[in-house]
PDB file of C-alpha atoms and ligand atoms in Angstrom:
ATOM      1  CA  UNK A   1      15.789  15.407 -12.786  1.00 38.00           C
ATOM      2  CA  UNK A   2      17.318  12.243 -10.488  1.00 39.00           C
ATOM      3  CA  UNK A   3      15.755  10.428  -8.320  1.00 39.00           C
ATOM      4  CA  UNK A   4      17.372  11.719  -5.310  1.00 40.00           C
ATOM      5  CA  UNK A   5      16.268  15.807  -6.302  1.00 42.00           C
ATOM      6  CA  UNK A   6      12.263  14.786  -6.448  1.00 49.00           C
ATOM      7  CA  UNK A   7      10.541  13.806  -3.423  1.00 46.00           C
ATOM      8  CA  UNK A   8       7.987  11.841  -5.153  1.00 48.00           C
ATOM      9  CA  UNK A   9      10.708   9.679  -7.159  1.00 62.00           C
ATOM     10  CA  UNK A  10      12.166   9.122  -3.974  1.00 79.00           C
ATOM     11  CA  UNK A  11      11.024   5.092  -3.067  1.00 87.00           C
ATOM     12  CA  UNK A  12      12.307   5.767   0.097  1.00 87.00           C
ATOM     13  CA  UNK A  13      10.509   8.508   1.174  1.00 86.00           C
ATOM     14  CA  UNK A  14       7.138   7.126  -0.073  1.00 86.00           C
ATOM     15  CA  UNK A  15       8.161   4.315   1.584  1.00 87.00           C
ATOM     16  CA  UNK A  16       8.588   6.245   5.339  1.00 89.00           C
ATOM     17  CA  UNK A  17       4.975   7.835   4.565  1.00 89.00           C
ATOM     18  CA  UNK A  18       2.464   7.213   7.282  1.00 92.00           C
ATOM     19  CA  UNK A  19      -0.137   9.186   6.741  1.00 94.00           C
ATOM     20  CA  UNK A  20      -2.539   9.002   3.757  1.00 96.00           C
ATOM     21  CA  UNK A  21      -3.527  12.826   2.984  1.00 96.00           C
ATOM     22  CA  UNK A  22       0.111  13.169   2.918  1.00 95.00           C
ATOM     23  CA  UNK A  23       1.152  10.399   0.482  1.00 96.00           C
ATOM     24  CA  UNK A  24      -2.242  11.325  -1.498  1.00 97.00           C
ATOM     25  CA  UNK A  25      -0.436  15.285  -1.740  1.00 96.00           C
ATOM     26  CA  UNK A  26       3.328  13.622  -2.563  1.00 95.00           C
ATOM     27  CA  UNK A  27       1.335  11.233  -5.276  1.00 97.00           C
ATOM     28  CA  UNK A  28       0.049  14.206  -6.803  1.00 97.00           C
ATOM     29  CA  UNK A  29       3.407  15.675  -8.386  1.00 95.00           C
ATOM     30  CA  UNK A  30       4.174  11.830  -9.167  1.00 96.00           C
ATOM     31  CA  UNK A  31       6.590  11.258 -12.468  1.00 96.00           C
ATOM     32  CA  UNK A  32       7.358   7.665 -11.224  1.00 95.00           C
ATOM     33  CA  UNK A  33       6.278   6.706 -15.106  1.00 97.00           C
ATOM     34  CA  UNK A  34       5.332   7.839 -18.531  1.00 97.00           C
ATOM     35  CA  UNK A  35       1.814   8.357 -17.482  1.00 98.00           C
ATOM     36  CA  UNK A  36       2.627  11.386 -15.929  1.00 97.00           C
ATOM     37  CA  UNK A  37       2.412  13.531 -19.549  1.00 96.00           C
ATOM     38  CA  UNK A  38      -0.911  12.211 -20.630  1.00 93.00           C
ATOM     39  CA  UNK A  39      -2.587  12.504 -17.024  1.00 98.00           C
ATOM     40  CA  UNK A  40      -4.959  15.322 -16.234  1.00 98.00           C
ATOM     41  CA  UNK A  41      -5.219  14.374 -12.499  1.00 98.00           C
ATOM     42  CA  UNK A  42      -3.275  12.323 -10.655  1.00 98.00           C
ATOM     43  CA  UNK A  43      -6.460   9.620  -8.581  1.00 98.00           C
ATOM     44  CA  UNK A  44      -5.091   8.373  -5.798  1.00 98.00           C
ATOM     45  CA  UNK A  45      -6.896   6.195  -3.874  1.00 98.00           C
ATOM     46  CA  UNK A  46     -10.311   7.465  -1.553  1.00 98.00           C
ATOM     47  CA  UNK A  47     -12.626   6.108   0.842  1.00 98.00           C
ATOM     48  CA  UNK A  48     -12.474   4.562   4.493  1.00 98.00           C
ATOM     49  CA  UNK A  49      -8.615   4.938   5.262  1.00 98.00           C
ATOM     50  CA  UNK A  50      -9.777   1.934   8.272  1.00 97.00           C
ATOM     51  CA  UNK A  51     -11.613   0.070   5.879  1.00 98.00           C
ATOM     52  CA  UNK A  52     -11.374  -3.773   6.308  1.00 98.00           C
ATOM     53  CA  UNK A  53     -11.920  -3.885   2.704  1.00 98.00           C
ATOM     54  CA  UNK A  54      -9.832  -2.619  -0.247  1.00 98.00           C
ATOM     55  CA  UNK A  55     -11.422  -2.768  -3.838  1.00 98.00           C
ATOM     56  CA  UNK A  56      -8.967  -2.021  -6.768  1.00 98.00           C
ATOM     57  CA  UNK A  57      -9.708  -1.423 -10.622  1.00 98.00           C
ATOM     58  CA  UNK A  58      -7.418  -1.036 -13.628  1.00 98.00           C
ATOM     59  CA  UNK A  59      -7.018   2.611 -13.993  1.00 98.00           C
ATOM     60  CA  UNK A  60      -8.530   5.850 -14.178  1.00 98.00           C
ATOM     61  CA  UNK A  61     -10.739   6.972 -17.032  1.00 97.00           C
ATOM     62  CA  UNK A  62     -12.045   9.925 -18.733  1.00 97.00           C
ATOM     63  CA  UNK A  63     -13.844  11.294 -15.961  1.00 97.00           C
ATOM     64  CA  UNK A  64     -11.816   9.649 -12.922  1.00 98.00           C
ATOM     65  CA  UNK A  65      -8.796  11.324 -14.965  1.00 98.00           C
ATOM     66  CA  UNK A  66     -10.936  14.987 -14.888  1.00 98.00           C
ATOM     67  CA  UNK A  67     -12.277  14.596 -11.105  1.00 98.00           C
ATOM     68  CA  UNK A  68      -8.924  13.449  -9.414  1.00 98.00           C
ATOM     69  CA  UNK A  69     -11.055  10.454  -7.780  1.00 98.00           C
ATOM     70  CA  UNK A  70     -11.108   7.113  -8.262  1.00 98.00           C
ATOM     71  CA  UNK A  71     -14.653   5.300 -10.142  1.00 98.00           C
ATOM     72  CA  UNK A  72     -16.360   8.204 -10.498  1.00 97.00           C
ATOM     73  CA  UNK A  73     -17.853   7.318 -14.285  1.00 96.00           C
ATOM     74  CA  UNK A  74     -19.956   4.734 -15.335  1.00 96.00           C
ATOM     75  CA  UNK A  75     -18.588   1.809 -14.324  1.00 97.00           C
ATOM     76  CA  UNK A  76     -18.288   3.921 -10.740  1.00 98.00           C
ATOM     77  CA  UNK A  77     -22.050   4.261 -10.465  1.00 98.00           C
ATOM     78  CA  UNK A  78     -22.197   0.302 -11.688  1.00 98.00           C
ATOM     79  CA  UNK A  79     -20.260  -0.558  -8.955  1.00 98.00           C
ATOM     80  CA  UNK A  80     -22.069   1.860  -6.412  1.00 98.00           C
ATOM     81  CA  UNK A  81     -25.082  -0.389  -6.941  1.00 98.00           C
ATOM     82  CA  UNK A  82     -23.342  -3.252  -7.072  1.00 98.00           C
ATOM     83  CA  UNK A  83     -21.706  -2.327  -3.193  1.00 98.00           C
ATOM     84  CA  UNK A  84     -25.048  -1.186  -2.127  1.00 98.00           C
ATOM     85  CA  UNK A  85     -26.788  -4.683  -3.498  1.00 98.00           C
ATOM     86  CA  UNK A  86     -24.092  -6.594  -1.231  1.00 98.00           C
ATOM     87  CA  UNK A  87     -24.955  -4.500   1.519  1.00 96.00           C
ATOM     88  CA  UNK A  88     -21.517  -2.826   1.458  1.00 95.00           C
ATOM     89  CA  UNK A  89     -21.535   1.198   1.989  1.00 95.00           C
ATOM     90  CA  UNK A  90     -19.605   2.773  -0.921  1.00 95.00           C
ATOM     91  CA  UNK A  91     -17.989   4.917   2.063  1.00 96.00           C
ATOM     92  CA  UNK A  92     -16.683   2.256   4.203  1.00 97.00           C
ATOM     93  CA  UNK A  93     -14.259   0.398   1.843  1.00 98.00           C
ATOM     94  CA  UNK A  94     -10.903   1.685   0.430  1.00 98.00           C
ATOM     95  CA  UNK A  95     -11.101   2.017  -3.433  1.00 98.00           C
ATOM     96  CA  UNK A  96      -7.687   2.511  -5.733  1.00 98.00           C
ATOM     97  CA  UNK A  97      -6.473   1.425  -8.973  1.00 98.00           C
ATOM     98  CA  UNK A  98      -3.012  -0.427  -9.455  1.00 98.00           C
ATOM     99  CA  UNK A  99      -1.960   2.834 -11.544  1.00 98.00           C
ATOM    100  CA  UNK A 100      -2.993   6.370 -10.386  1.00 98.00           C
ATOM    101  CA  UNK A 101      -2.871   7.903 -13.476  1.00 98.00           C
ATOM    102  CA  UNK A 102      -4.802   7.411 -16.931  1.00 98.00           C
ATOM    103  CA  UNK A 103      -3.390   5.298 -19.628  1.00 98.00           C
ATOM    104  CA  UNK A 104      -4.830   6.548 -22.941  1.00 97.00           C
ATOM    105  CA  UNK A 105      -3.943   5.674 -26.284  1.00 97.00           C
ATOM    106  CA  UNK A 106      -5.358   7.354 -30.065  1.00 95.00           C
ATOM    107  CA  UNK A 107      -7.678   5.442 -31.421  1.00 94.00           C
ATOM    108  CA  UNK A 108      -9.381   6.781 -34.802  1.00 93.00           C
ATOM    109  CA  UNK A 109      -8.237  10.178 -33.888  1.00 95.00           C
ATOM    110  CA  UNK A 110      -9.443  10.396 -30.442  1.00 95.00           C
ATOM    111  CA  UNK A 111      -8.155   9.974 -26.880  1.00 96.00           C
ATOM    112  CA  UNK A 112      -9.231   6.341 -25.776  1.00 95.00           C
ATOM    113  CA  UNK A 113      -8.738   4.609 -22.271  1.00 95.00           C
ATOM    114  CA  UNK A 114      -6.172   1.511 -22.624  1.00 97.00           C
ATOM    115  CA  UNK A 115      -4.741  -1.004 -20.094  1.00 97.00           C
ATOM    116  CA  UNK A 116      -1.891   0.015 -18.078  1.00 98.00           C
ATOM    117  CA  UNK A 117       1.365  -1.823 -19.011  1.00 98.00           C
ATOM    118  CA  UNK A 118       3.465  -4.010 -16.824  1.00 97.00           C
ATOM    119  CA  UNK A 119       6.134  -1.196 -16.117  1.00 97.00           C
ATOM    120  CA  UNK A 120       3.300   1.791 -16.126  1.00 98.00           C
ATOM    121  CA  UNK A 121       2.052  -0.714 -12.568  1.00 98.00           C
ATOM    122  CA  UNK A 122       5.350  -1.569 -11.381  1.00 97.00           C
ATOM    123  CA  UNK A 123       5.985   2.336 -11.477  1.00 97.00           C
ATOM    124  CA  UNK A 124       2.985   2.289  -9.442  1.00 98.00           C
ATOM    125  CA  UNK A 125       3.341  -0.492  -7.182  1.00 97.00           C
ATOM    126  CA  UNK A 126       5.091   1.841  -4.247  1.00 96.00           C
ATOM    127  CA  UNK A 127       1.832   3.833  -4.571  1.00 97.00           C
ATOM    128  CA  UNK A 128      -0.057   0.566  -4.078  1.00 98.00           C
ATOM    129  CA  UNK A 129       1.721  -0.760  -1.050  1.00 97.00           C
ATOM    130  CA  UNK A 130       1.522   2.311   0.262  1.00 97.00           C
ATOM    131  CA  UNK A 131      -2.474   2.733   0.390  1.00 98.00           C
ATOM    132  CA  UNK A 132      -2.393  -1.416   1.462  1.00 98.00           C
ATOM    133  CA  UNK A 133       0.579  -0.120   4.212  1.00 98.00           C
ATOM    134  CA  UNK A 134      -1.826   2.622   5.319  1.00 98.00           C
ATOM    135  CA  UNK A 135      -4.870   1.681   5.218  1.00 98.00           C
ATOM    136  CA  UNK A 136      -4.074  -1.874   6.296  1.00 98.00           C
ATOM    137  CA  UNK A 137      -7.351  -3.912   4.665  1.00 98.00           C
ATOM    138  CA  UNK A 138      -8.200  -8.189   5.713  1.00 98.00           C
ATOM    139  CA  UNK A 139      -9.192  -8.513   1.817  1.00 98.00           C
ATOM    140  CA  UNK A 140      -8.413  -7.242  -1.324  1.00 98.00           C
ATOM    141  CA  UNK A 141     -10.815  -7.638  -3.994  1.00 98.00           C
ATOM    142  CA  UNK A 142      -9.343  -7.086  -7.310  1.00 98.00           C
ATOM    143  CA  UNK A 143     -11.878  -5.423 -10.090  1.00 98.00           C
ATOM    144  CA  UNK A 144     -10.798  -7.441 -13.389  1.00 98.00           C
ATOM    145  CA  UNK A 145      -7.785  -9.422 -14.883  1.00 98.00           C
ATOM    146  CA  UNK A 146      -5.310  -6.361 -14.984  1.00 98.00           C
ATOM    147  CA  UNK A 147      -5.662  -5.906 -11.259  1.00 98.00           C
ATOM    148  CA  UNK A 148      -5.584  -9.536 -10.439  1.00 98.00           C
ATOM    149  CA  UNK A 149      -2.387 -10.394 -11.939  1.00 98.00           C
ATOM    150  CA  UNK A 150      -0.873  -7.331 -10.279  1.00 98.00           C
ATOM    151  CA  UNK A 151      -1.888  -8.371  -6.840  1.00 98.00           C
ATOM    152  CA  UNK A 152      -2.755 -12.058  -6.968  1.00 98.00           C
ATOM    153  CA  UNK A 153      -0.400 -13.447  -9.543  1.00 97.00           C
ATOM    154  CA  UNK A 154       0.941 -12.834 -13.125  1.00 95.00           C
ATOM    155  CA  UNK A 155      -0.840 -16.564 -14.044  1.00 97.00           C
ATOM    156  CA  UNK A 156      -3.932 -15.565 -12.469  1.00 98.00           C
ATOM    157  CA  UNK A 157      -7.067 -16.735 -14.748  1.00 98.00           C
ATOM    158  CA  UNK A 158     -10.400 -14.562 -14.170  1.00 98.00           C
ATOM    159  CA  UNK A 159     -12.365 -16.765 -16.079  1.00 96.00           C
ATOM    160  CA  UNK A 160     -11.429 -19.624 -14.017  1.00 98.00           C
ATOM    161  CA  UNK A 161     -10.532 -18.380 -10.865  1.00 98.00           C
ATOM    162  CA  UNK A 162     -13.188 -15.735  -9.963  1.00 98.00           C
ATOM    163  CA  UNK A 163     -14.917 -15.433  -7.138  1.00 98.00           C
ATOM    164  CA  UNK A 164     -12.527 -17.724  -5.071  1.00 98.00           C
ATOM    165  CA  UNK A 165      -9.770 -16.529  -2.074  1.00 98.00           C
ATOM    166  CA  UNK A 166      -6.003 -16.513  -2.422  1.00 98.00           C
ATOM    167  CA  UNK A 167      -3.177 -14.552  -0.672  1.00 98.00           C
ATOM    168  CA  UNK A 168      -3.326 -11.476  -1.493  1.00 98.00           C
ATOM    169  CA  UNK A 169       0.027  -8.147  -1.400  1.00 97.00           C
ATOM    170  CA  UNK A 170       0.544  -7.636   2.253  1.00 97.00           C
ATOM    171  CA  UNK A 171      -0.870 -10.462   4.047  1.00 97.00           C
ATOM    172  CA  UNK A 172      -4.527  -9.572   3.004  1.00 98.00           C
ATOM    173  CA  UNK A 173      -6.720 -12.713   1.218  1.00 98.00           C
ATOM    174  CA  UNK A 174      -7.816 -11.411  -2.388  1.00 98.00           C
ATOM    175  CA  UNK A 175     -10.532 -12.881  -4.833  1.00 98.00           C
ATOM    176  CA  UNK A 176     -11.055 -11.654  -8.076  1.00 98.00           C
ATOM    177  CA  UNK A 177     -14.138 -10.762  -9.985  1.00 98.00           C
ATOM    178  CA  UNK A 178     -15.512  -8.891 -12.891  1.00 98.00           C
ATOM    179  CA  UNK A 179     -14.726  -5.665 -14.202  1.00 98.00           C
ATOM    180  CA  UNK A 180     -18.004  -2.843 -14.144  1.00 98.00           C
ATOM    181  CA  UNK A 181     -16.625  -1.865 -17.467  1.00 97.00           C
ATOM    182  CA  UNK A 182     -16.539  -5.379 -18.598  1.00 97.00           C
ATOM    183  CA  UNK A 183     -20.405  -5.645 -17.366  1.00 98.00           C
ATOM    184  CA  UNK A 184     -21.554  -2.326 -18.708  1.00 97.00           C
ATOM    185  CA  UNK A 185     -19.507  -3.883 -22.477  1.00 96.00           C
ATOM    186  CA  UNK A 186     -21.833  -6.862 -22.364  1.00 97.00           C
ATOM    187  CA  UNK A 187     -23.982  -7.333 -25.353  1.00 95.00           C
ATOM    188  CA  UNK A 188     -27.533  -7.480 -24.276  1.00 97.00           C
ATOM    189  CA  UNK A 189     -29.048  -7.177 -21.137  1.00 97.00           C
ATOM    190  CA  UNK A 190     -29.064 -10.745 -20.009  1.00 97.00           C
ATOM    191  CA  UNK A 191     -25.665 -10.895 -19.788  1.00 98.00           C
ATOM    192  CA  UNK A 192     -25.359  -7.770 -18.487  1.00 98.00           C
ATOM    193  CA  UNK A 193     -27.381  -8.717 -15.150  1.00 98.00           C
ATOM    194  CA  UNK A 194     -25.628 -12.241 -15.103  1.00 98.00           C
ATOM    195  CA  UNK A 195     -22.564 -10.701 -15.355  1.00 98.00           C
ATOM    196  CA  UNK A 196     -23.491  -8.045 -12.767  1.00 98.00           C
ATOM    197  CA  UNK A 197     -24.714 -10.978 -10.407  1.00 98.00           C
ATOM    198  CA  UNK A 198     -21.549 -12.384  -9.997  1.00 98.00           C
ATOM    199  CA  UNK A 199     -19.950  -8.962  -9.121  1.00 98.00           C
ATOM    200  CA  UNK A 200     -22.416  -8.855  -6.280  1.00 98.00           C
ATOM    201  CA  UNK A 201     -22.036 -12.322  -5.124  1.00 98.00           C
ATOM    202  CA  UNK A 202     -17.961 -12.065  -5.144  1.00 98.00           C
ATOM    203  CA  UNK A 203     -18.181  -8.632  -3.068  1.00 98.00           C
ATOM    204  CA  UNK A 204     -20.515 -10.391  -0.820  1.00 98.00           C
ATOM    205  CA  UNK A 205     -17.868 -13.322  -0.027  1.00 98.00           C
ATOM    206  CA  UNK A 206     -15.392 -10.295   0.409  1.00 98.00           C
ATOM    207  CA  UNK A 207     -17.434  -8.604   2.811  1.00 97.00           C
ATOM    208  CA  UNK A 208     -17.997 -11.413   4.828  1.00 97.00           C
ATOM    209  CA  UNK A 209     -14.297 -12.319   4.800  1.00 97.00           C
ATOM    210  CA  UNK A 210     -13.244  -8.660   5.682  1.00 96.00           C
ATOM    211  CA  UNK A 211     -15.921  -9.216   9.081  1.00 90.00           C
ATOM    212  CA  UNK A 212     -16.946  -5.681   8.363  1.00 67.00           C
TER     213      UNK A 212
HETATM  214  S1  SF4 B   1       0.798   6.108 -12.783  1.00 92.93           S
HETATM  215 FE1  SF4 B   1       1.590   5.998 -10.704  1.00 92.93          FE
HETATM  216  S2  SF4 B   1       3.825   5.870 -10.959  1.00 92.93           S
HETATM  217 FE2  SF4 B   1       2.981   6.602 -12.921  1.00 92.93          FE
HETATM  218  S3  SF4 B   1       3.122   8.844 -12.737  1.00 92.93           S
HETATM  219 FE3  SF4 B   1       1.054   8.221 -12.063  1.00 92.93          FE
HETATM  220  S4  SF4 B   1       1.194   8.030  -9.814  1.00 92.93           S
HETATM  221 FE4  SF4 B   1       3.296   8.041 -10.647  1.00 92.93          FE
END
């Protein structure tokens, strides 16, 4: 199948979308990239489609990939609290993932979450601009490494640049902060709740950036 004979390989026409339910439907029969055999669900992103704030992980998982919505697992409920703790409603921020479908890999015989590749988010990147078209956020706050060098820059360092502003896709201001997977990984509980700290404090500097 070319390009030109499937509407959702069509950069173009994604590109002329303005309305979200409608890209969110298009994104659904998406074969943009590889991901497309392995995915259950395609998650596109959900939330306030006016939110002042956009907040965007890795990739779906195991139970984002079942549910067809974005943190909806573990790390989802971490960073439910986490919102809440800053004072941010769950349901008045955008929340995506710089690819919209699972990336698994086998590991000792079993279906395992991995990182998205480079070209598995550059596939996606026409999904991503269009949720940041659409929905039009003042900050971007990029869950973990994978989303930070997508949208802040491929030298971006999390460990040393957390937690601070830069310019983010589409004339927004990003920062960068933690993972909830990486938090709920954490060894022992100390670190957990340190690590979960700074997720709260970076969301609070995002908030109050995004004036919402
Ligand atoms: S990850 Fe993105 S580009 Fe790849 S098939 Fe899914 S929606 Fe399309």
């Amino acid at each position: 199948m070319t390009e030109a004979h499937h509407p959702s390989l069509d950069t173009g026409l994604i590109e002329s979308l303005t309305d979200l339910e409608r890209a969110r439907e298009i994104a659904a029969g998406c074969v943009r990239c590889p991901l497309k055999e392995t995915r259950t669900l395609v998650v596109f992103g959900e939330g306030n489609p006016g939110a002042s704030l956009m907040l965007v992980g890795e990739g779906p998982g195991e139970e984002e990939d079942a549910r067809g919505r974005p943190f909806v697992g573990r790390a989802g409920q971490l960073l439910d609290s986490a919102l809440a703790e800053a004072g941010i409603p769950r349901d008045a921020v955008w929340v995506t993932n710089t690819v919209r479908c699972r990336p698994t890999k086998i590991e000792a015989g079993r279906v395992a979450n991995r990182p998205p590749r480079v070209g598995e988010i550059r596939a996606c990147a026409v999904w991503m601009e269009t949720e940041l078209r659409l929905v039009a956020p003042r900050v971007v706050v990029c869950l973990g490494a994978v989303a930070a060098k997508a949208l802040i820059g491929k030298e971006f360092r999390l460990t040393q640049e957390r937690g601070q502003l830069f310019p983010g896709p589409a004339g927004t201001e990003a920062v960068a902060t933690l993972h909830p997977s990486y938090i709920i990984r954490q060894r022992d509980s100390e670190s957990r709740a340190r690590a979960r700290e700074m997720l709260v404090e970076d969301l609070r500097l995002a908030i109050r950036r995004a004036g919402a």
